[in-house]
Every structure is written in structure tokens, then in C-alpha cells.
PDB file of C-alpha atoms in Angstrom:
ATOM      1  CA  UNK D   1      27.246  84.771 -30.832  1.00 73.00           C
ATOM      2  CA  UNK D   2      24.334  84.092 -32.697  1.00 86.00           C
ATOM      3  CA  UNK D   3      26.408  81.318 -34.872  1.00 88.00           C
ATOM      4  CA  UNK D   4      27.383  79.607 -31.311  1.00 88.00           C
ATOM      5  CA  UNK D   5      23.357  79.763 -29.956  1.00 84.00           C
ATOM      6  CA  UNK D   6      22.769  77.897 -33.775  1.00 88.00           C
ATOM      7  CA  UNK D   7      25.566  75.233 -32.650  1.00 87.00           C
ATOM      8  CA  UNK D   8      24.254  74.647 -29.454  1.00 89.00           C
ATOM      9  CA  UNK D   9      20.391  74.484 -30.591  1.00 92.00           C
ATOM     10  CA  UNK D  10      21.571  71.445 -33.292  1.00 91.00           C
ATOM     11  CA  UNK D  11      23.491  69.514 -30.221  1.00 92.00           C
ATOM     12  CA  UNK D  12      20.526  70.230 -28.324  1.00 94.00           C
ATOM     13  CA  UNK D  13      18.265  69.270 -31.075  1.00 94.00           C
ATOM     14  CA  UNK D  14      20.938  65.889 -31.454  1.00 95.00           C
ATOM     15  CA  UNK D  15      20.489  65.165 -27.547  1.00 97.00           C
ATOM     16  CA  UNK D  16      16.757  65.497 -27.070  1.00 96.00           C
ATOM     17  CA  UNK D  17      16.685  63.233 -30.554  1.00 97.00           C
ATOM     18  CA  UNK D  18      19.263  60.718 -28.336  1.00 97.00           C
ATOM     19  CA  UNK D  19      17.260  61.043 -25.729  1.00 98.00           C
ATOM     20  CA  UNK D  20      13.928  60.331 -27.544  1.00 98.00           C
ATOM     21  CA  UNK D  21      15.729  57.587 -29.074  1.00 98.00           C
ATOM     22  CA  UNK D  22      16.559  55.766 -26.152  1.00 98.00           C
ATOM     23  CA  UNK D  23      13.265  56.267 -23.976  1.00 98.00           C
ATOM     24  CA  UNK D  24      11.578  54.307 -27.497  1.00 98.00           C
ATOM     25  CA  UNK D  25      14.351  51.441 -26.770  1.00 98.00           C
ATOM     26  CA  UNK D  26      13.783  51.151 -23.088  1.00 98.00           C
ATOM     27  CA  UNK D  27      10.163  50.764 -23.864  1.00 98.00           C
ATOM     28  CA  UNK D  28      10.764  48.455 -26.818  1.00 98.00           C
ATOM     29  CA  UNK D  29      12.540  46.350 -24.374  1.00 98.00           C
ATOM     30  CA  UNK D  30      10.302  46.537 -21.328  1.00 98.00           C
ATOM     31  CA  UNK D  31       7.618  44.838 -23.795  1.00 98.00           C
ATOM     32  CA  UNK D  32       9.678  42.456 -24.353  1.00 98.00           C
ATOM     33  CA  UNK D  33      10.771  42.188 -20.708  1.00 98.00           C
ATOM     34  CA  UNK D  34       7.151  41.676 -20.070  1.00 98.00           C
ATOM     35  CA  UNK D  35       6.296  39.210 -23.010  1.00 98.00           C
ATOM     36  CA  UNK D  36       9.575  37.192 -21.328  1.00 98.00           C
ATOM     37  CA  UNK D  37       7.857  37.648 -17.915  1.00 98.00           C
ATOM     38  CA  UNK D  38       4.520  36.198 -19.025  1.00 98.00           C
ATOM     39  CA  UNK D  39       6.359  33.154 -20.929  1.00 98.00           C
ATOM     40  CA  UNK D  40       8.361  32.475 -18.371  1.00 98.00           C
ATOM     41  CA  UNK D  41       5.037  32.068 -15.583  1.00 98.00           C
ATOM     42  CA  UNK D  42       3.457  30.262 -18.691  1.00 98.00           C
ATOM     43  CA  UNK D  43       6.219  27.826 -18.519  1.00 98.00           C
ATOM     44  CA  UNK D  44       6.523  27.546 -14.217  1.00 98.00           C
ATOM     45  CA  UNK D  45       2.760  26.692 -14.270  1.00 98.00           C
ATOM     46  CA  UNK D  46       2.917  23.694 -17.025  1.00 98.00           C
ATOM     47  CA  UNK D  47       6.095  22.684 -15.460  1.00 98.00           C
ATOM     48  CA  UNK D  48       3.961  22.485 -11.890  1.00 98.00           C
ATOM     49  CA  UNK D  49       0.872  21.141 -13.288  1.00 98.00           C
ATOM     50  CA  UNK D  50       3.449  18.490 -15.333  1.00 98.00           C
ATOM     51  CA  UNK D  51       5.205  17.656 -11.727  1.00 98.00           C
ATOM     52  CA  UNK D  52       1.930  16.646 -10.156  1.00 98.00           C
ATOM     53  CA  UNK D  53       0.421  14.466 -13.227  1.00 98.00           C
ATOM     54  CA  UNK D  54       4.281  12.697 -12.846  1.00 98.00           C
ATOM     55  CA  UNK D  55       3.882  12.727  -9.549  1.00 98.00           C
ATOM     56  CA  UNK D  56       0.322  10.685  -9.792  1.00 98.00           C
ATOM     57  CA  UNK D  57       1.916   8.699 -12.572  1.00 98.00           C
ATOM     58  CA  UNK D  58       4.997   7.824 -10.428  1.00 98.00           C
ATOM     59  CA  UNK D  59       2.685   6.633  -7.837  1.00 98.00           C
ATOM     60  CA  UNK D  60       0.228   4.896  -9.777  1.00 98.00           C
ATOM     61  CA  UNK D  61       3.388   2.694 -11.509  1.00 98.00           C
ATOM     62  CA  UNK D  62       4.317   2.674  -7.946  1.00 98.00           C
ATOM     63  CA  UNK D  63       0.792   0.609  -6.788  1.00 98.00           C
ATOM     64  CA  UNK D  64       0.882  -0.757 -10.141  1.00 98.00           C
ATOM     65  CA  UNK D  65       4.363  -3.016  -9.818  1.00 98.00           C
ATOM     66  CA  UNK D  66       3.562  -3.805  -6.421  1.00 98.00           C
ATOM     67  CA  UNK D  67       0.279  -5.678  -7.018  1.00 98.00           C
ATOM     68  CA  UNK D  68       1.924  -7.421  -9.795  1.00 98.00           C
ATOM     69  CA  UNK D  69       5.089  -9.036  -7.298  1.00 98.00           C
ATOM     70  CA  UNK D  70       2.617  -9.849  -5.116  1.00 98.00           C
ATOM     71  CA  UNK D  71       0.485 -11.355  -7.795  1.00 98.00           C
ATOM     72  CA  UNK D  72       4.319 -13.145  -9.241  1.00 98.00           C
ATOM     73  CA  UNK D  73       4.570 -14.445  -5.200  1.00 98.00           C
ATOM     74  CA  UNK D  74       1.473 -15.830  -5.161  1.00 98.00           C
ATOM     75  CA  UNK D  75       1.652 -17.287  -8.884  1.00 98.00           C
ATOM     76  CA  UNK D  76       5.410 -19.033  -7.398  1.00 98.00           C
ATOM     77  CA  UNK D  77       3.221 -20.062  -4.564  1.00 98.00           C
ATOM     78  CA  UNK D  78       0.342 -21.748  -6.161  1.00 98.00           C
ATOM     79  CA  UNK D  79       2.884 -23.393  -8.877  1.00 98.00           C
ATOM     80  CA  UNK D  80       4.812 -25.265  -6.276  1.00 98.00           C
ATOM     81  CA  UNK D  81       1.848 -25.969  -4.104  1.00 98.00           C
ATOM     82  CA  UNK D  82       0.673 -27.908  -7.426  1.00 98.00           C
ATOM     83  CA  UNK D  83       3.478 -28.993  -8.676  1.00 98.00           C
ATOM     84  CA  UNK D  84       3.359 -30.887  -5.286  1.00 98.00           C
ATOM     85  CA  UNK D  85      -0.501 -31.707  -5.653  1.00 98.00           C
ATOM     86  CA  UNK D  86       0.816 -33.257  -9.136  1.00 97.00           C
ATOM     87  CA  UNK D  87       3.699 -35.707  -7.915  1.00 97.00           C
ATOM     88  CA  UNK D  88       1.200 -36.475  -5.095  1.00 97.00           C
ATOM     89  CA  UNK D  89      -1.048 -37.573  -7.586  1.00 97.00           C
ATOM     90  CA  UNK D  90       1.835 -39.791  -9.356  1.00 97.00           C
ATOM     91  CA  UNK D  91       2.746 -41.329  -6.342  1.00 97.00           C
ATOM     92  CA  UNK D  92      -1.365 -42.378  -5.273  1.00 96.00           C
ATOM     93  CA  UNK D  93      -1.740 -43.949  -8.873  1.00 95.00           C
ATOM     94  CA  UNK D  94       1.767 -45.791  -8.729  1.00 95.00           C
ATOM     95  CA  UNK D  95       0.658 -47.287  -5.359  1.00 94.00           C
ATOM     96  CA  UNK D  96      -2.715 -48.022  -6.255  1.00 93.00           C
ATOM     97  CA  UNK D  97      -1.145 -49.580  -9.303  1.00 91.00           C
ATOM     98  CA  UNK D  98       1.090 -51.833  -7.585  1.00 91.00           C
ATOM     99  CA  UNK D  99      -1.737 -52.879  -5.166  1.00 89.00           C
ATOM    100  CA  UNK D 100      -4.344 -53.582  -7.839  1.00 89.00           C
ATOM    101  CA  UNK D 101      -1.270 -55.399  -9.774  1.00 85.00           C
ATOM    102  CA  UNK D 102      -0.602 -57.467  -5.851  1.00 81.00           C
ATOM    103  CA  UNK D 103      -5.036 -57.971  -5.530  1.00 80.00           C
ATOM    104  CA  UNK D 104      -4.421 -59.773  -9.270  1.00 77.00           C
ATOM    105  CA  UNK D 105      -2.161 -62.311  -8.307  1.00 73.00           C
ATOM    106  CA  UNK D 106      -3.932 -63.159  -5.312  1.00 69.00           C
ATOM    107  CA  UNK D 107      -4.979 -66.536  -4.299  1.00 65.00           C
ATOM    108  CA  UNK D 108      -8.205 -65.069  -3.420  1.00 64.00           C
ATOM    109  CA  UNK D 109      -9.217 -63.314  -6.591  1.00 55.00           C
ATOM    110  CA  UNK D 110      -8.319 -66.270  -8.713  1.00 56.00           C
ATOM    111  CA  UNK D 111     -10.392 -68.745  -7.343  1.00 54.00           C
ATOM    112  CA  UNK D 112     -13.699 -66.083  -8.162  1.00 51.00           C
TER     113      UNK D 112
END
């Protein structure tokens, strides 16, 4: 009997070793549970705080391309507006021309 007590001391002695053995594993990994925890809310908060400075940058590009079709409208706009002042201009100086040229060959002007 005494042989058997010895056999079941040593599996006793294996289990509580198991045992021991696993409780230093499940705390091994609850560090790193924790460590993946903390890294994880690391990462959420830079991915918020990223979101909002896109968000600002979306809407600044946003403001920023809008001014600048309004300022390729009004560009258009004043382009035409003197391309028209321009062939106004042409047409003044080629009737002014052909009036000064008529004044010159007037009777009037040739006997001064």
C-alpha cells in the first residue's frame, strides 16, 4: 500500500506541477491580452483623431475648389466681356479711320 500512496503522491506531484504550469500560461497570456487591449485603444484613438483632421481636410479642399470655379467663372466672364471691349475697340478705330480717310478728301479741308 505504501508503494501505491508513492504512485499517487508523484501523479499528484505531476498534476499540481500541470496545474502550476498552466495558471503561469493563462497569466502569460492575459499580459499579453492586455498589452493587445491597450494597442488596440492606441490604434481606435489615432484612427479617430486621423478621421477628424481628414474630415477638416476634406472640407477645407471642399471650400478650397469651390472658390477656385467660381474664381474660373468669373475669369471666363471677364475674358469675354474683354474680348468684346477689344473688337469694340477695332471696330471705333476702323470707323474713325474711314471717316478721317472721308474728312481728307473733302472739298472743304482742301481748300484750308
Amino acid at each position: 500500500m505504501t508503494q501505491q500512496g508513492a504512485v499517487l503522491q508523484g501523479y499528484n506531484n505531476e498534476l499540481v506541477k500541470c496545474i502550476e504550469d498552466l495558471c503561469m500560461q493563462k497569466e502569460e497570456l492575459n499580459k499579453q491580452i492586455q498589452q493587445a487591449e491597450e494597442e488596440k485603444n492606441k490604434l481606435q484613438h489615432e484612427i479617430q483623431v486621423l478621421s477628424e483632421q481628414l474630415e477638416c481636410v476634406c472640407e477645407n479642399l471642399a471650400q478650397k475648389v469651390a472658390s477656385r470655379n467660381e474664381l474660373d467663372k468669373i475669369l471666363a466672364e471677364t475674358e469675354a466681356a474683354y474680348m468684346k471691349i477689344l473688337d469694340s475697340s477695332r471696330t471705333l478705330l476702323n470707323v474713325l479711320k474711314k471717316e478721317v480717310g472721308g474728312l481728307k478728301h473733302s472739298p472743304d479741308l482742301k481748300s484750308n
